[in-house]
CSV table of C-alpha atoms in Angstrom, one decimal:
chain,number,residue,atom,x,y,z
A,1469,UNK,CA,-159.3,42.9,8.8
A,1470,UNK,CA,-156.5,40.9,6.8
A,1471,UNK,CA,-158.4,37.8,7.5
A,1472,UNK,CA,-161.5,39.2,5.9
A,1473,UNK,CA,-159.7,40.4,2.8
A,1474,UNK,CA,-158.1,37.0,2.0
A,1475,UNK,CA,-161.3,35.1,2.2
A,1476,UNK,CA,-162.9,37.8,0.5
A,1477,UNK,CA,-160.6,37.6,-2.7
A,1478,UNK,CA,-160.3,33.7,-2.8
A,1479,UNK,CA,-163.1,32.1,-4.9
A,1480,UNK,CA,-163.8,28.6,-4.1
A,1481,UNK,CA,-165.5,27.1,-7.0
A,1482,UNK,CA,-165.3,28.0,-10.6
A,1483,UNK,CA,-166.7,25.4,-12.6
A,1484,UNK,CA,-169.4,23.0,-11.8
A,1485,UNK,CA,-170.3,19.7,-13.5
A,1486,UNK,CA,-174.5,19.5,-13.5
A,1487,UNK,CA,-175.0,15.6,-14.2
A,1488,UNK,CA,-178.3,14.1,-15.4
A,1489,UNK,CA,-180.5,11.2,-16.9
A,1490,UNK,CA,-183.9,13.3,-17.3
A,1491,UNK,CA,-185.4,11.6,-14.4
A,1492,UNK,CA,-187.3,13.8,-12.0
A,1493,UNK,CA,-185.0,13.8,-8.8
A,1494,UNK,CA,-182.4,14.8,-11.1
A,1495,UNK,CA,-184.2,18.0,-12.5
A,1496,UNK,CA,-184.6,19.0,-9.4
A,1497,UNK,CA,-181.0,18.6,-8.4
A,1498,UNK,CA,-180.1,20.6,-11.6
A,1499,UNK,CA,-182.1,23.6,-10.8
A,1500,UNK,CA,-180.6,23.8,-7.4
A,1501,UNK,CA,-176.9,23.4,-9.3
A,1502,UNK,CA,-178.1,26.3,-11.7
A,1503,UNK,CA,-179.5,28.1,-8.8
A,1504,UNK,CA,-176.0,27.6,-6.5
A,1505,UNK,CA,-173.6,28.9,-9.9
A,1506,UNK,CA,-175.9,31.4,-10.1
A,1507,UNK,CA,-175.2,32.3,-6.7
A,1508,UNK,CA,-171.5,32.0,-6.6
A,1509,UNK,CA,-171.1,33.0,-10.1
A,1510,UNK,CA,-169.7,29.9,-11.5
A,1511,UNK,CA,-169.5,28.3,-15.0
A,1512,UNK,CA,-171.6,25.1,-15.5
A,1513,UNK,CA,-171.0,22.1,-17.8
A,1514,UNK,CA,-174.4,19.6,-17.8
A,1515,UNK,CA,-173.4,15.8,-18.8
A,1516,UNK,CA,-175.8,13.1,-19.5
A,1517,UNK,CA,-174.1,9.9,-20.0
A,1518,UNK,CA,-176.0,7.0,-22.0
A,1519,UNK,CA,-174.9,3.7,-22.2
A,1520,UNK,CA,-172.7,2.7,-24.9
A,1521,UNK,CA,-174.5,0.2,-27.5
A,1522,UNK,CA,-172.9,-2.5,-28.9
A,1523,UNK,CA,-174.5,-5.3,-30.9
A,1524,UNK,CA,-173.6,-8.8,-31.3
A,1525,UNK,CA,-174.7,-10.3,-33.8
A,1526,UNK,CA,-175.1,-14.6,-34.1
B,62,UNK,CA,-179.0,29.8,-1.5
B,63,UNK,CA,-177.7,28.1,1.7
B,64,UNK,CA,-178.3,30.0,4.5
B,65,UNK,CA,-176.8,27.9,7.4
B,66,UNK,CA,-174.4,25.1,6.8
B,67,UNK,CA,-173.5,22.3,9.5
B,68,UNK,CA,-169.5,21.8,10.0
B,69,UNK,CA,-169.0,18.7,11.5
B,70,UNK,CA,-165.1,18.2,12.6
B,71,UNK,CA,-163.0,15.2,14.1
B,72,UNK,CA,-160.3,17.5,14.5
B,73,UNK,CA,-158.1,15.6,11.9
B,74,UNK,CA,-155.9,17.4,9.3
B,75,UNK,CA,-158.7,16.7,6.4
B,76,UNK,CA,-161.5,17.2,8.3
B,77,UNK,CA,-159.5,20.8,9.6
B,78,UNK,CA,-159.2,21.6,5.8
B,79,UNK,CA,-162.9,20.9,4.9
B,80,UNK,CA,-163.8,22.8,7.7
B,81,UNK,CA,-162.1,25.8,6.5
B,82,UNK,CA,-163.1,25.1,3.4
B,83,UNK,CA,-166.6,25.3,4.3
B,84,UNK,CA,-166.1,28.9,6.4
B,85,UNK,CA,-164.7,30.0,3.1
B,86,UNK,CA,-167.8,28.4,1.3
B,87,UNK,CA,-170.4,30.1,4.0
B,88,UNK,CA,-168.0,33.4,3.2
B,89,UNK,CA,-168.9,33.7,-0.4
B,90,UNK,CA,-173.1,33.0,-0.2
B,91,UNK,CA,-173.2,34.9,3.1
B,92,UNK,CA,-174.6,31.7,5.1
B,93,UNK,CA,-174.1,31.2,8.7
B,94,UNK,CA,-171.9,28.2,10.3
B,95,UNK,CA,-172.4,26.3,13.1
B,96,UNK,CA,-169.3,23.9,14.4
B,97,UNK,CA,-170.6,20.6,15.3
B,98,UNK,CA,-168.3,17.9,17.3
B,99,UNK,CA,-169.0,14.4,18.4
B,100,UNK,CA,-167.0,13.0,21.2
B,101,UNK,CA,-167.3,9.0,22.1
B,102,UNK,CA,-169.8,7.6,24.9
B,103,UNK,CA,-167.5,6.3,27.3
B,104,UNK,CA,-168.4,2.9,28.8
B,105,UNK,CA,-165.8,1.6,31.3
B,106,UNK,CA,-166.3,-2.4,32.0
B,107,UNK,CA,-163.9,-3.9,33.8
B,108,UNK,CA,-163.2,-7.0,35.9
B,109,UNK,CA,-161.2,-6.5,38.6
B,110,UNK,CA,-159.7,-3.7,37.0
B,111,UNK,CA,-158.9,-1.0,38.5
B,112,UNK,CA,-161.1,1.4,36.8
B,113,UNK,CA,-162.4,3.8,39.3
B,114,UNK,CA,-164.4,7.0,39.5
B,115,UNK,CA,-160.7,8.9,39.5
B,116,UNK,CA,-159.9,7.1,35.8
B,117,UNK,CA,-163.8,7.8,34.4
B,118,UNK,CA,-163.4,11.5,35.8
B,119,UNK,CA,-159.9,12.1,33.7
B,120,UNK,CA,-161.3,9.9,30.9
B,121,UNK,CA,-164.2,12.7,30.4
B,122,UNK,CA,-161.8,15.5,31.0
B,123,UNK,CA,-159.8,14.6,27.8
B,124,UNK,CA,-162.9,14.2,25.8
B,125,UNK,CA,-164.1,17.6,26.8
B,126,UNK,CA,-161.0,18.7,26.0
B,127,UNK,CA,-160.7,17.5,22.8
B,128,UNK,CA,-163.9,18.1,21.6
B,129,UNK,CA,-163.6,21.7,22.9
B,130,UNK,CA,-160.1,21.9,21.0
B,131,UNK,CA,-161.8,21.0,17.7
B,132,UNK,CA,-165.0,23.4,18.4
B,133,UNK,CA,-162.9,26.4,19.5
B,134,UNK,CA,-160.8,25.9,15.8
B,135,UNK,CA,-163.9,26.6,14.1
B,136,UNK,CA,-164.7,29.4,15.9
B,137,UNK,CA,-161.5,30.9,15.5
B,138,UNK,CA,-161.5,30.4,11.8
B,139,UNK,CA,-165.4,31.7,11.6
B,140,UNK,CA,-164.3,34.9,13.3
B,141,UNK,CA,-161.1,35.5,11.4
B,142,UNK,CA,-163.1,35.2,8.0
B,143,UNK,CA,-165.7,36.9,9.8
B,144,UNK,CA,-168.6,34.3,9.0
B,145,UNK,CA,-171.3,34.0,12.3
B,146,UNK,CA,-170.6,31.0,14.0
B,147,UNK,CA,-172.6,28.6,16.8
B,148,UNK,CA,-171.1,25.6,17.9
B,149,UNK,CA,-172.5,22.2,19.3
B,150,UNK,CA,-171.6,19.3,20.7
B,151,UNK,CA,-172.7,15.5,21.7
B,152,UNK,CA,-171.9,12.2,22.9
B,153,UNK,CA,-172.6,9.4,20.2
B,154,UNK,CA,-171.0,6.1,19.4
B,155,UNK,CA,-172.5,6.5,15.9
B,156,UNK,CA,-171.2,10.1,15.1
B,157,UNK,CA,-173.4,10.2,11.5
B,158,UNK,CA,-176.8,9.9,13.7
B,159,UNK,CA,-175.8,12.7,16.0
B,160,UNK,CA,-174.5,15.0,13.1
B,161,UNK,CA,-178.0,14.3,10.8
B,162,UNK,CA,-179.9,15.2,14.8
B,163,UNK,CA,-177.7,18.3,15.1
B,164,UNK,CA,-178.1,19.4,11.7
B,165,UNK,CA,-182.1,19.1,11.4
B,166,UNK,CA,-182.2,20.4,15.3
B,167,UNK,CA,-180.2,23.7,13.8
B,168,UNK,CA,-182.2,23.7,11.0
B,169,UNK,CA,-179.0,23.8,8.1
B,170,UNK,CA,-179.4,23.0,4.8
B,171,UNK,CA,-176.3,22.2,4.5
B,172,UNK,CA,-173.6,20.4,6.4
B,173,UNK,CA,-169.9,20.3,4.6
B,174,UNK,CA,-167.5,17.5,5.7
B,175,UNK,CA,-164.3,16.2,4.7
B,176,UNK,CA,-164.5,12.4,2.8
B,177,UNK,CA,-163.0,10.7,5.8
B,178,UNK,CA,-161.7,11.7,9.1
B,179,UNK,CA,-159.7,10.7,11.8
B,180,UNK,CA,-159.9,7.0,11.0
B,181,UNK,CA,-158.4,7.7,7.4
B,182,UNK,CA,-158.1,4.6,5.1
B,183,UNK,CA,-159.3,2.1,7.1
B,184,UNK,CA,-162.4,4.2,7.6
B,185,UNK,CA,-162.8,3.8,3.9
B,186,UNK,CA,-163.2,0.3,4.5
B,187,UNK,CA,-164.9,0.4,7.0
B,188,UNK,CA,-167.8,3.0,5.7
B,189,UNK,CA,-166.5,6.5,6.8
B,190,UNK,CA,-169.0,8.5,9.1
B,191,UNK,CA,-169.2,10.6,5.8
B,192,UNK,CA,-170.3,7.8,3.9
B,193,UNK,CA,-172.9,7.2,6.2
B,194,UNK,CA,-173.8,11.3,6.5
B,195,UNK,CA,-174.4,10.4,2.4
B,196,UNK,CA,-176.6,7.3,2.9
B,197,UNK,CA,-178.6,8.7,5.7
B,198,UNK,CA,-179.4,12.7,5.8
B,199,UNK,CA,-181.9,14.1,3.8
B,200,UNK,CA,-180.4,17.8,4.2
B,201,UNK,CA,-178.0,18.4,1.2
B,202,UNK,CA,-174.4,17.0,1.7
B,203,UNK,CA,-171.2,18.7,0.1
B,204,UNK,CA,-168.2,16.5,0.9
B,205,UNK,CA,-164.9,18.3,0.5
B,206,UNK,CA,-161.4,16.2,-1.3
């Protein structure tokens, strides 16, 4: 049972990046990332990028 | 969360380490694996060739056998991390439709690949099989780097 203890001690992920932009395909892709870490007991960081505003003015 | 997760393999050294990977992966969340393999149709057309049923016969024979090489790796590694394991295998020239058949025909809800395979850079170019796995299944795609 070697092979069982060495999968059994490795944990695969650790830290998973949830990105979104609040539209509704992307909720439901953060509850299933919530739901996974939650399975395999992982940290989450959520992102939501916006687009940087610059204005020119003439 | 996932209960059965599709391995697809080429049998290259990345697509070995995804699959591992994913035995690893189906380890932790106590899902089941199935190995899945594509091997190429083979066409022979020749013109006065000298292709005959003897070439197409040995041609087959050394798909089978590579195919059955890749499939009998997952198995191995399924058993050794003692994760329950199926495999599968079929004849496609466009290996991302038969892995999207074999996973909704297995019912996974996940399949775990590697980013690119066997044809490596040039399949980067080209649109990996994985990249096409991406655009194309509906079933939840975790692509291992």
């Amino acid at each position: 049972m070697s092979g069982f203890k060495i999968y059994e001690e490795v944990r695969m992920f650790k830290h998973i990046l949830l990105s979104t932009h609040g539209s509704s395909l992307s909720h439901v892709a953060i509850q299933k990332g919530v739901q996974l870490a939650k399975t395999i007991k992982t940290k989450i960081t959520g992102i939501s990028v916006i687009p940087e505003q610059e204005y020119y003015l003439y | 969360m996932f209960k059965h997760i599709l391995l697809p393999s080429d049998g290259s050294p990345l697509s070995e380490a995804a699959m591992r990977k994913g035995i690893q992966f189906a380890k932790t969340i106590n899902a089941r694996v199935t190995g899945f393999c594509v091997g190429p149709e083979l066409r022979h057309f020749g013109f006065d060739a000298d292709i005959g049923p003897e070439f197409k016969k040995q041609a087959a024979a050394a798909v089978q056998a590579e195919v059955a090489k890749n499939l009998l790796a997952i198995e191995k590694a399924a058993k050794e991390a003692g994760v329950p394991c199926e495999t599968a295998q079929e004849k496609s020239d466009q290996p991302y439709e038969a892995i999207i058949a074999a996973a909704q025909k297995g019912q996974c809800d996940l399949i775990i690949m590697a980013s690119h395979g066997r044809r490596g850079v040039q399949g980067l170019l080209l649109g990996s099989e994985t990249q096409k796995v991406l655009t194309h299944s509906k079933i939840p795609v975790l692509v291992y780097r």
